[in-house]
Amino acid sequence: MGLDSYIQLFFSGITIGSIYAMVALGFLIIYSSTGIINLAQGEFVMLGGMIAVTCYHTFHLPLLLTFVVTVLAVTAIGALFEFTCIHPLKNPSVLGLIMITIAASILMRGIAMFVWGKEEHGIPTFSGDNPIQVMGASVPPQVFWILGVIFTVLVILFYVFKYTLIGKAMRATAANRTAAYLVGINVRKIVLLSFALSAGLGGIAGVLLTPMTLMSFERGTPLALKGFCATVVGGLGNPAGTVIAGLLLGLIESFVTALISSHYKDVIALFILIVVLFIKPSGLFSKSEEAKLKKF
């Protein structure tokens, strides 16, 4: 295998790793504000792809408008889910909330199968299919769209959480919900915003991924599993660690699939998760005292 093949594998890994990182950030945002793992996060990615298919093929919207409408629609679904299923609960247990997200995941998957069927769907790539040559490797243009959009989203998220009032309120809620409430922060609105933002990230990932790998009603669960692994491996509550873990997971998966066997593609993430939990339960990039895994 030549250098060009390794470069090809690198871009393939970093692309799918970026999607894992986006899903993992969705997990992280909701966990930070509510203390639960939203196991319906992968379904937001699936819905992003499916709604984009409908916008493009049924309503014949241009790709840019398809992207915008899809992200807004999935964001609204995430907010609606929180408002109808999470918001009305009085002092719910973490286990109860997790069970609700599992039920929501099953419901969304069933609705998607009913609406779009069991077959896979796709939309065109954003800028054609002619590959771009990078050091001898042929890289699809969609890869650069995925990397560019996700990098932009990460920069925006960093700015929002670091410098805006909303971001500081979300960080305060994540640190201590009671203290945040006492200083006047509307914690319930912050939780609603967290679900909407998390769903929006899933919608973006879905629209970006669908032109490359197609989308079906059952794609959400495997993506949620990989995103969850990246969240735990990177360290719950550590955004930078989560992104790095997602990228590493994608790279390892890409190289293991090509150099050893594709049979290990869906196993490698769980294997890494188990090894990390044995060696450093707090995650590779978090301090032990910051770990909150006991909440599971």
PDB file of C-alpha atoms in Angstrom:
ATOM      1  CA  MET A   1       0.000   0.000   0.000  1.00  0.00           C
ATOM      2  CA  GLY A   2       1.483   3.321  -1.097  1.00  0.00           C
ATOM      3  CA  LEU A   3       1.538   6.750   0.519  1.00  0.00           C
ATOM      4  CA  ASP A   4      -1.484   7.869  -1.519  1.00  0.00           C
ATOM      5  CA  SER A   5      -3.541   5.017  -0.043  1.00  0.00           C
ATOM      6  CA  TYR A   6      -2.626   6.056   3.506  1.00  0.00           C
ATOM      7  CA  ILE A   7      -3.578   9.665   2.707  1.00  0.00           C
ATOM      8  CA  GLN A   8      -6.880   8.397   1.307  1.00  0.00           C
ATOM      9  CA  LEU A   9      -7.498   6.475   4.531  1.00  0.00           C
ATOM     10  CA  PHE A  10      -6.544   9.528   6.578  1.00  0.00           C
ATOM     11  CA  PHE A  11      -9.129  11.735   4.859  1.00  0.00           C
ATOM     12  CA  SER A  12     -11.738   8.991   5.086  1.00  0.00           C
ATOM     13  CA  GLY A  13     -11.075   8.581   8.804  1.00  0.00           C
ATOM     14  CA  ILE A  14     -10.968  12.280   9.601  1.00  0.00           C
ATOM     15  CA  THR A  15     -14.267  12.771   7.712  1.00  0.00           C
ATOM     16  CA  ILE A  16     -16.252  10.098   9.528  1.00  0.00           C
ATOM     17  CA  GLY A  17     -14.471  11.117  12.738  1.00  0.00           C
ATOM     18  CA  SER A  18     -15.789  14.650  12.284  1.00  0.00           C
ATOM     19  CA  ILE A  19     -19.337  13.279  12.107  1.00  0.00           C
ATOM     20  CA  TYR A  20     -18.715  11.256  15.284  1.00  0.00           C
ATOM     21  CA  ALA A  21     -17.375  14.399  16.954  1.00  0.00           C
ATOM     22  CA  MET A  22     -20.496  16.341  15.971  1.00  0.00           C
ATOM     23  CA  VAL A  23     -22.763  13.627  17.396  1.00  0.00           C
ATOM     24  CA  ALA A  24     -20.608  13.462  20.520  1.00  0.00           C
ATOM     25  CA  LEU A  25     -20.896  17.227  21.040  1.00  0.00           C
ATOM     26  CA  GLY A  26     -24.675  16.814  20.915  1.00  0.00           C
ATOM     27  CA  PHE A  27     -24.408  14.249  23.709  1.00  0.00           C
ATOM     28  CA  LEU A  28     -22.127  16.564  25.651  1.00  0.00           C
ATOM     29  CA  ILE A  29     -24.336  19.657  25.433  1.00  0.00           C
ATOM     30  CA  ILE A  30     -27.390  17.860  26.829  1.00  0.00           C
ATOM     31  CA  TYR A  31     -25.378  15.985  29.444  1.00  0.00           C
ATOM     32  CA  SER A  32     -23.882  19.241  30.674  1.00  0.00           C
ATOM     33  CA  SER A  33     -27.255  20.885  31.274  1.00  0.00           C
ATOM     34  CA  THR A  34     -29.350  17.909  32.401  1.00  0.00           C
ATOM     35  CA  GLY A  35     -26.956  15.190  33.559  1.00  0.00           C
ATOM     36  CA  ILE A  36     -28.470  12.637  31.168  1.00  0.00           C
ATOM     37  CA  ILE A  37     -27.277  10.918  28.025  1.00  0.00           C
ATOM     38  CA  ASN A  38     -29.753  11.566  25.225  1.00  0.00           C
ATOM     39  CA  LEU A  39     -29.842   8.200  23.453  1.00  0.00           C
ATOM     40  CA  ALA A  40     -32.035   9.726  20.726  1.00  0.00           C
ATOM     41  CA  GLN A  41     -29.107  11.869  19.520  1.00  0.00           C
ATOM     42  CA  GLY A  42     -28.361   9.546  16.603  1.00  0.00           C
ATOM     43  CA  GLU A  43     -31.951   9.833  15.419  1.00  0.00           C
ATOM     44  CA  PHE A  44     -31.483  13.592  14.996  1.00  0.00           C
ATOM     45  CA  VAL A  45     -28.697  12.787  12.510  1.00  0.00           C
ATOM     46  CA  MET A  46     -30.968  10.308  10.726  1.00  0.00           C
ATOM     47  CA  LEU A  47     -33.812  12.846  10.601  1.00  0.00           C
ATOM     48  CA  GLY A  48     -31.404  15.440   9.217  1.00  0.00           C
ATOM     49  CA  GLY A  49     -30.595  13.174   6.288  1.00  0.00           C
ATOM     50  CA  MET A  50     -34.203  12.100   5.694  1.00  0.00           C
ATOM     51  CA  ILE A  51     -35.682  15.598   5.852  1.00  0.00           C
ATOM     52  CA  ALA A  52     -32.973  16.795   3.464  1.00  0.00           C
ATOM     53  CA  VAL A  53     -34.009  14.039   1.041  1.00  0.00           C
ATOM     54  CA  THR A  54     -37.624  15.223   1.186  1.00  0.00           C
ATOM     55  CA  CYS A  55     -36.682  18.892   0.799  1.00  0.00           C
ATOM     56  CA  TYR A  56     -34.509  18.182  -2.238  1.00  0.00           C
ATOM     57  CA  HIS A  57     -36.422  15.467  -4.106  1.00  0.00           C
ATOM     58  CA  THR A  58     -40.030  16.268  -3.134  1.00  0.00           C
ATOM     59  CA  PHE A  59     -40.015  20.048  -2.767  1.00  0.00           C
ATOM     60  CA  HIS A  60     -37.142  20.561  -5.244  1.00  0.00           C
ATOM     61  CA  LEU A  61     -35.347  23.072  -3.033  1.00  0.00           C
ATOM     62  CA  PRO A  62     -31.768  24.016  -3.966  1.00  0.00           C
ATOM     63  CA  LEU A  63     -29.096  22.362  -1.829  1.00  0.00           C
ATOM     64  CA  LEU A  64     -28.270  25.479   0.186  1.00  0.00           C
ATOM     65  CA  LEU A  65     -31.934  26.052   1.065  1.00  0.00           C
ATOM     66  CA  THR A  66     -32.312  22.313   1.761  1.00  0.00           C
ATOM     67  CA  PHE A  67     -29.460  22.568   4.253  1.00  0.00           C
ATOM     68  CA  VAL A  68     -30.979  25.574   6.055  1.00  0.00           C
ATOM     69  CA  VAL A  69     -34.550  24.231   6.145  1.00  0.00           C
ATOM     70  CA  THR A  70     -33.393  20.807   7.354  1.00  0.00           C
ATOM     71  CA  VAL A  71     -31.289  22.168  10.200  1.00  0.00           C
ATOM     72  CA  LEU A  72     -34.139  24.446  11.326  1.00  0.00           C
ATOM     73  CA  ALA A  73     -36.634  21.555  11.133  1.00  0.00           C
ATOM     74  CA  VAL A  74     -34.483  19.171  13.172  1.00  0.00           C
ATOM     75  CA  THR A  75     -33.750  21.947  15.678  1.00  0.00           C
ATOM     76  CA  ALA A  76     -37.509  22.455  16.087  1.00  0.00           C
ATOM     77  CA  ILE A  77     -38.005  18.697  16.567  1.00  0.00           C
ATOM     78  CA  GLY A  78     -35.378  18.664  19.312  1.00  0.00           C
ATOM     79  CA  ALA A  79     -37.026  21.613  21.058  1.00  0.00           C
ATOM     80  CA  LEU A  80     -40.456  19.996  20.704  1.00  0.00           C
ATOM     81  CA  PHE A  81     -39.122  16.757  22.188  1.00  0.00           C
ATOM     82  CA  GLU A  82     -37.788  18.586  25.241  1.00  0.00           C
ATOM     83  CA  PHE A  83     -40.904  20.712  25.635  1.00  0.00           C
ATOM     84  CA  THR A  84     -43.348  17.796  25.471  1.00  0.00           C
ATOM     85  CA  CYS A  85     -41.380  14.935  27.081  1.00  0.00           C
ATOM     86  CA  ILE A  86     -38.760  16.448  29.409  1.00  0.00           C
ATOM     87  CA  HIS A  87     -40.079  19.859  30.420  1.00  0.00           C
ATOM     88  CA  PRO A  88     -43.324  18.714  32.142  1.00  0.00           C
ATOM     89  CA  LEU A  89     -41.532  16.292  34.487  1.00  0.00           C
ATOM     90  CA  LYS A  90     -41.121  17.288  38.141  1.00  0.00           C
ATOM     91  CA  ASN A  91     -37.772  16.227  39.632  1.00  0.00           C
ATOM     92  CA  PRO A  92     -37.289  13.227  37.325  1.00  0.00           C
ATOM     93  CA  SER A  93     -34.560  10.672  38.027  1.00  0.00           C
ATOM     94  CA  VAL A  94     -31.633  10.366  35.633  1.00  0.00           C
ATOM     95  CA  LEU A  95     -32.622   6.769  34.872  1.00  0.00           C
ATOM     96  CA  GLY A  96     -36.162   7.891  34.057  1.00  0.00           C
ATOM     97  CA  LEU A  97     -34.910  10.561  31.672  1.00  0.00           C
ATOM     98  CA  ILE A  98     -32.624   8.089  29.919  1.00  0.00           C
ATOM     99  CA  MET A  99     -35.555   5.689  29.462  1.00  0.00           C
ATOM    100  CA  ILE A 100     -37.555   8.547  27.897  1.00  0.00           C
ATOM    101  CA  THR A 101     -34.760   9.199  25.382  1.00  0.00           C
ATOM    102  CA  ILE A 102     -34.674   5.485  24.501  1.00  0.00           C
ATOM    103  CA  ALA A 103     -38.425   5.542  23.890  1.00  0.00           C
ATOM    104  CA  ALA A 104     -38.042   8.684  21.768  1.00  0.00           C
ATOM    105  CA  SER A 105     -35.317   7.003  19.732  1.00  0.00           C
ATOM    106  CA  ILE A 106     -37.542   4.003  19.009  1.00  0.00           C
ATOM    107  CA  LEU A 107     -40.481   6.275  18.145  1.00  0.00           C
ATOM    108  CA  MET A 108     -38.454   8.458  15.752  1.00  0.00           C
ATOM    109  CA  ARG A 109     -37.017   5.364  14.053  1.00  0.00           C
ATOM    110  CA  GLY A 110     -40.495   3.900  13.600  1.00  0.00           C
ATOM    111  CA  ILE A 111     -41.912   7.123  12.193  1.00  0.00           C
ATOM    112  CA  ALA A 112     -38.967   7.420   9.798  1.00  0.00           C
ATOM    113  CA  MET A 113     -39.503   3.855   8.553  1.00  0.00           C
ATOM    114  CA  PHE A 114     -43.207   4.585   8.027  1.00  0.00           C
ATOM    115  CA  VAL A 115     -42.594   7.875   6.185  1.00  0.00           C
ATOM    116  CA  TRP A 116     -39.474   7.112   4.122  1.00  0.00           C
ATOM    117  CA  GLY A 117     -39.545   3.296   3.964  1.00  0.00           C
ATOM    118  CA  LYS A 118     -36.705   0.845   4.587  1.00  0.00           C
ATOM    119  CA  GLU A 119     -34.595   1.705   1.538  1.00  0.00           C
ATOM    120  CA  GLU A 120     -31.622   4.046   1.547  1.00  0.00           C
ATOM    121  CA  HIS A 121     -31.944   7.609   0.236  1.00  0.00           C
ATOM    122  CA  GLY A 122     -29.429  10.176  -0.931  1.00  0.00           C
ATOM    123  CA  ILE A 123     -28.957  13.729  -2.165  1.00  0.00           C
ATOM    124  CA  PRO A 124     -26.287  15.061  -4.558  1.00  0.00           C
ATOM    125  CA  THR A 125     -22.919  16.179  -3.268  1.00  0.00           C
ATOM    126  CA  PHE A 126     -22.605  19.914  -2.694  1.00  0.00           C
ATOM    127  CA  SER A 127     -20.057  20.634  -5.447  1.00  0.00           C
ATOM    128  CA  GLY A 128     -19.926  17.705  -7.852  1.00  0.00           C
ATOM    129  CA  ASP A 129     -18.222  14.324  -7.806  1.00  0.00           C
ATOM    130  CA  ASN A 130     -14.891  15.099  -9.453  1.00  0.00           C
ATOM    131  CA  PRO A 131     -12.230  14.112  -6.875  1.00  0.00           C
ATOM    132  CA  ILE A 132      -9.520  16.530  -5.764  1.00  0.00           C
ATOM    133  CA  GLN A 133      -5.947  15.259  -5.897  1.00  0.00           C
ATOM    134  CA  VAL A 134      -4.059  15.565  -2.590  1.00  0.00           C
ATOM    135  CA  MET A 135      -0.510  14.132  -2.686  1.00  0.00           C
ATOM    136  CA  GLY A 136      -1.615  11.424  -5.099  1.00  0.00           C
ATOM    137  CA  ALA A 137      -4.835  10.560  -3.257  1.00  0.00           C
ATOM    138  CA  SER A 138      -8.272  11.213  -4.769  1.00  0.00           C
ATOM    139  CA  VAL A 139     -10.422  12.988  -2.186  1.00  0.00           C
ATOM    140  CA  PRO A 140     -14.150  13.641  -2.855  1.00  0.00           C
ATOM    141  CA  PRO A 141     -15.069  17.364  -2.648  1.00  0.00           C
ATOM    142  CA  GLN A 142     -17.786  16.528  -0.096  1.00  0.00           C
ATOM    143  CA  VAL A 143     -15.011  15.657   2.381  1.00  0.00           C
ATOM    144  CA  PHE A 144     -13.827  19.271   2.349  1.00  0.00           C
ATOM    145  CA  TRP A 145     -17.409  20.490   2.793  1.00  0.00           C
ATOM    146  CA  ILE A 146     -17.777  18.263   5.856  1.00  0.00           C
ATOM    147  CA  LEU A 147     -14.468  19.360   7.353  1.00  0.00           C
ATOM    148  CA  GLY A 148     -15.092  23.046   6.584  1.00  0.00           C
ATOM    149  CA  VAL A 149     -18.634  23.174   7.955  1.00  0.00           C
ATOM    150  CA  ILE A 150     -17.761  21.222  11.093  1.00  0.00           C
ATOM    151  CA  PHE A 151     -14.694  23.380  11.769  1.00  0.00           C
ATOM    152  CA  THR A 152     -16.875  26.492  11.377  1.00  0.00           C
ATOM    153  CA  VAL A 153     -19.497  25.061  13.746  1.00  0.00           C
ATOM    154  CA  LEU A 154     -16.834  24.278  16.337  1.00  0.00           C
ATOM    155  CA  VAL A 155     -15.461  27.843  16.159  1.00  0.00           C
ATOM    156  CA  ILE A 156     -18.979  29.279  16.561  1.00  0.00           C
ATOM    157  CA  LEU A 157     -19.709  26.982  19.512  1.00  0.00           C
ATOM    158  CA  PHE A 158     -16.422  27.990  21.148  1.00  0.00           C
ATOM    159  CA  TYR A 159     -17.282  31.681  20.734  1.00  0.00           C
ATOM    160  CA  VAL A 160     -20.846  31.239  22.008  1.00  0.00           C
ATOM    161  CA  PHE A 161     -19.848  29.277  25.113  1.00  0.00           C
ATOM    162  CA  LYS A 162     -16.846  31.491  25.875  1.00  0.00           C
ATOM    163  CA  TYR A 163     -18.065  35.018  25.200  1.00  0.00           C
ATOM    164  CA  THR A 164     -21.868  35.251  25.008  1.00  0.00           C
ATOM    165  CA  LEU A 165     -24.337  35.589  27.864  1.00  0.00           C
ATOM    166  CA  ILE A 166     -26.305  32.545  26.701  1.00  0.00           C
ATOM    167  CA  GLY A 167     -23.144  30.463  26.557  1.00  0.00           C
ATOM    168  CA  LYS A 168     -22.090  31.567  30.032  1.00  0.00           C
ATOM    169  CA  ALA A 169     -25.575  30.718  31.336  1.00  0.00           C
ATOM    170  CA  MET A 170     -25.297  27.237  29.826  1.00  0.00           C
ATOM    171  CA  ARG A 171     -21.879  26.754  31.396  1.00  0.00           C
ATOM    172  CA  ALA A 172     -23.198  27.944  34.749  1.00  0.00           C
ATOM    173  CA  THR A 173     -26.114  25.516  34.519  1.00  0.00           C
ATOM    174  CA  ALA A 174     -23.716  22.718  33.672  1.00  0.00           C
ATOM    175  CA  ALA A 175     -21.524  23.532  36.669  1.00  0.00           C
ATOM    176  CA  ASN A 176     -24.312  23.831  39.229  1.00  0.00           C
ATOM    177  CA  ARG A 177     -27.994  23.976  38.323  1.00  0.00           C
ATOM    178  CA  THR A 178     -29.096  25.106  41.777  1.00  0.00           C
ATOM    179  CA  ALA A 179     -26.588  27.947  41.921  1.00  0.00           C
ATOM    180  CA  ALA A 180     -27.507  28.985  38.371  1.00  0.00           C
ATOM    181  CA  TYR A 181     -31.181  29.123  39.371  1.00  0.00           C
ATOM    182  CA  LEU A 182     -30.385  31.207  42.473  1.00  0.00           C
ATOM    183  CA  VAL A 183     -28.548  33.864  40.440  1.00  0.00           C
ATOM    184  CA  GLY A 184     -31.531  34.276  38.123  1.00  0.00           C
ATOM    185  CA  ILE A 185     -30.780  31.967  35.219  1.00  0.00           C
ATOM    186  CA  ASN A 186     -33.877  30.348  33.728  1.00  0.00           C
ATOM    187  CA  VAL A 187     -32.608  26.782  33.930  1.00  0.00           C
ATOM    188  CA  ARG A 188     -35.600  25.269  32.132  1.00  0.00           C
ATOM    189  CA  LYS A 189     -35.064  27.546  29.116  1.00  0.00           C
ATOM    190  CA  ILE A 190     -31.385  26.647  29.112  1.00  0.00           C
ATOM    191  CA  VAL A 191     -32.301  22.941  29.034  1.00  0.00           C
ATOM    192  CA  LEU A 192     -34.720  23.611  26.154  1.00  0.00           C
ATOM    193  CA  LEU A 193     -31.993  25.487  24.302  1.00  0.00           C
ATOM    194  CA  SER A 194     -29.576  22.622  24.920  1.00  0.00           C
ATOM    195  CA  PHE A 195     -31.913  20.090  23.300  1.00  0.00           C
ATOM    196  CA  ALA A 196     -32.568  22.416  20.350  1.00  0.00           C
ATOM    197  CA  LEU A 197     -28.850  23.084  19.847  1.00  0.00           C
ATOM    198  CA  SER A 198     -28.010  19.405  20.145  1.00  0.00           C
ATOM    199  CA  ALA A 199     -30.689  18.476  17.606  1.00  0.00           C
ATOM    200  CA  GLY A 200     -29.436  21.199  15.268  1.00  0.00           C
ATOM    201  CA  LEU A 201     -25.921  19.729  15.388  1.00  0.00           C
ATOM    202  CA  GLY A 202     -27.403  16.331  14.557  1.00  0.00           C
ATOM    203  CA  GLY A 203     -29.290  17.865  11.628  1.00  0.00           C
ATOM    204  CA  ILE A 204     -26.104  19.437  10.258  1.00  0.00           C
ATOM    205  CA  ALA A 205     -24.273  16.110  10.529  1.00  0.00           C
ATOM    206  CA  GLY A 206     -27.126  14.325   8.760  1.00  0.00           C
ATOM    207  CA  VAL A 207     -27.232  16.700   5.786  1.00  0.00           C
ATOM    208  CA  LEU A 208     -23.449  16.568   5.380  1.00  0.00           C
ATOM    209  CA  LEU A 209     -23.236  12.781   5.651  1.00  0.00           C
ATOM    210  CA  THR A 210     -26.142  11.776   3.384  1.00  0.00           C
ATOM    211  CA  PRO A 211     -24.483  12.626   0.017  1.00  0.00           C
ATOM    212  CA  MET A 212     -21.540  10.339   0.871  1.00  0.00           C
ATOM    213  CA  THR A 213     -23.048   7.329   2.612  1.00  0.00           C
ATOM    214  CA  LEU A 214     -26.800   7.568   1.916  1.00  0.00           C
ATOM    215  CA  MET A 215     -29.303   7.539   4.786  1.00  0.00           C
ATOM    216  CA  SER A 216     -31.930   5.099   6.045  1.00  0.00           C
ATOM    217  CA  PHE A 217     -34.180   4.912   9.091  1.00  0.00           C
ATOM    218  CA  GLU A 218     -31.743   2.629  10.942  1.00  0.00           C
ATOM    219  CA  ARG A 219     -28.572   4.700  10.530  1.00  0.00           C
ATOM    220  CA  GLY A 220     -29.109   6.759  13.663  1.00  0.00           C
ATOM    221  CA  THR A 221     -28.424   4.067  16.260  1.00  0.00           C
ATOM    222  CA  PRO A 222     -24.893   3.123  15.058  1.00  0.00           C
ATOM    223  CA  LEU A 223     -23.965   6.812  14.830  1.00  0.00           C
ATOM    224  CA  ALA A 224     -25.292   7.395  18.344  1.00  0.00           C
ATOM    225  CA  LEU A 225     -23.213   4.475  19.598  1.00  0.00           C
ATOM    226  CA  LYS A 226     -20.023   5.845  18.033  1.00  0.00           C
ATOM    227  CA  GLY A 227     -20.787   9.356  19.289  1.00  0.00           C
ATOM    228  CA  PHE A 228     -21.420   8.056  22.784  1.00  0.00           C
ATOM    229  CA  CYS A 229     -18.093   6.196  22.723  1.00  0.00           C
ATOM    230  CA  ALA A 230     -16.316   9.394  21.640  1.00  0.00           C
ATOM    231  CA  THR A 231     -18.015  11.355  24.432  1.00  0.00           C
ATOM    232  CA  VAL A 232     -16.935   8.924  27.148  1.00  0.00           C
ATOM    233  CA  VAL A 233     -13.456   8.314  25.728  1.00  0.00           C
ATOM    234  CA  GLY A 234     -12.808  12.052  25.443  1.00  0.00           C
ATOM    235  CA  GLY A 235     -14.170  12.726  28.911  1.00  0.00           C
ATOM    236  CA  LEU A 236     -17.675  13.841  29.826  1.00  0.00           C
ATOM    237  CA  GLY A 237     -17.734  17.603  30.188  1.00  0.00           C
ATOM    238  CA  ASN A 238     -14.644  18.134  28.037  1.00  0.00           C
ATOM    239  CA  PRO A 239     -15.590  19.552  24.591  1.00  0.00           C
ATOM    240  CA  ALA A 240     -12.038  19.586  23.209  1.00  0.00           C
ATOM    241  CA  GLY A 241     -11.415  16.033  24.413  1.00  0.00           C
ATOM    242  CA  THR A 242     -14.702  14.911  22.876  1.00  0.00           C
ATOM    243  CA  VAL A 243     -13.787  16.324  19.455  1.00  0.00           C
ATOM    244  CA  ILE A 244     -10.295  14.794  19.569  1.00  0.00           C
ATOM    245  CA  ALA A 245     -11.738  11.419  20.623  1.00  0.00           C
ATOM    246  CA  GLY A 246     -14.255  11.527  17.754  1.00  0.00           C
ATOM    247  CA  LEU A 247     -11.513  12.226  15.209  1.00  0.00           C
ATOM    248  CA  LEU A 248      -9.263   9.490  16.654  1.00  0.00           C
ATOM    249  CA  LEU A 249     -12.138   7.030  16.600  1.00  0.00           C
ATOM    250  CA  GLY A 250     -12.792   7.762  12.929  1.00  0.00           C
ATOM    251  CA  LEU A 251      -9.103   7.414  12.028  1.00  0.00           C
ATOM    252  CA  ILE A 252      -8.687   4.122  13.919  1.00  0.00           C
ATOM    253  CA  GLU A 253     -11.867   2.742  12.366  1.00  0.00           C
ATOM    254  CA  SER A 254     -10.730   3.723   8.865  1.00  0.00           C
ATOM    255  CA  PHE A 255      -7.266   2.149   9.175  1.00  0.00           C
ATOM    256  CA  VAL A 256      -8.476  -0.998  10.962  1.00  0.00           C
ATOM    257  CA  THR A 257     -11.164  -1.544   8.307  1.00  0.00           C
ATOM    258  CA  ALA A 258      -8.646  -1.177   5.450  1.00  0.00           C
ATOM    259  CA  LEU A 259      -5.606  -2.901   6.958  1.00  0.00           C
ATOM    260  CA  ILE A 260      -7.193  -5.708   9.005  1.00  0.00           C
ATOM    261  CA  SER A 261     -10.846  -6.419   8.214  1.00  0.00           C
ATOM    262  CA  SER A 262     -14.099  -4.549   7.699  1.00  0.00           C
ATOM    263  CA  HIS A 263     -15.712  -7.009  10.126  1.00  0.00           C
ATOM    264  CA  TYR A 264     -14.199  -4.997  12.990  1.00  0.00           C
ATOM    265  CA  LYS A 265     -15.662  -1.682  11.817  1.00  0.00           C
ATOM    266  CA  ASP A 266     -18.516  -1.601  14.324  1.00  0.00           C
ATOM    267  CA  VAL A 267     -16.614  -3.374  17.091  1.00  0.00           C
ATOM    268  CA  ILE A 268     -13.557  -1.176  17.344  1.00  0.00           C
ATOM    269  CA  ALA A 269     -15.410   1.718  19.023  1.00  0.00           C
ATOM    270  CA  LEU A 270     -16.781  -0.545  21.764  1.00  0.00           C
ATOM    271  CA  PHE A 271     -13.371  -2.170  22.236  1.00  0.00           C
ATOM    272  CA  ILE A 272     -11.728   1.250  22.691  1.00  0.00           C
ATOM    273  CA  LEU A 273     -14.505   2.293  25.084  1.00  0.00           C
ATOM    274  CA  ILE A 274     -14.015  -0.792  27.274  1.00  0.00           C
ATOM    275  CA  VAL A 275     -10.231  -0.379  27.343  1.00  0.00           C
ATOM    276  CA  VAL A 276     -10.499   3.308  28.295  1.00  0.00           C
ATOM    277  CA  LEU A 277     -13.072   2.580  31.022  1.00  0.00           C
ATOM    278  CA  PHE A 278     -10.709  -0.005  32.497  1.00  0.00           C
ATOM    279  CA  ILE A 279      -7.623   2.211  32.330  1.00  0.00           C
ATOM    280  CA  LYS A 280      -9.031   5.735  32.881  1.00  0.00           C
ATOM    281  CA  PRO A 281     -12.798   5.845  33.576  1.00  0.00           C
ATOM    282  CA  SER A 282     -12.791   9.641  33.580  1.00  0.00           C
ATOM    283  CA  GLY A 283     -11.793   9.675  29.891  1.00  0.00           C
ATOM    284  CA  LEU A 284      -8.473  10.234  28.178  1.00  0.00           C
ATOM    285  CA  PHE A 285      -8.615  14.028  28.340  1.00  0.00           C
ATOM    286  CA  SER A 286     -10.362  14.693  31.671  1.00  0.00           C
ATOM    287  CA  LYS A 287      -9.118  14.699  35.232  1.00  0.00           C
ATOM    288  CA  SER A 288     -10.402  11.952  37.493  1.00  0.00           C
ATOM    289  CA  GLU A 289     -12.042  14.395  39.886  1.00  0.00           C
ATOM    290  CA  GLU A 290     -14.069  15.836  37.030  1.00  0.00           C
ATOM    291  CA  ALA A 291     -15.592  12.508  36.159  1.00  0.00           C
ATOM    292  CA  LYS A 292     -19.277  12.156  36.695  1.00  0.00           C
ATOM    293  CA  LEU A 293     -19.670   8.609  35.523  1.00  0.00           C
ATOM    294  CA  LYS A 294     -21.114   7.690  38.896  1.00  0.00           C
ATOM    295  CA  LYS A 295     -24.364   9.213  37.657  1.00  0.00           C
ATOM    296  CA  PHE A 296     -24.795   6.191  35.427  1.00  0.00           C
TER     297      PHE A 296
END
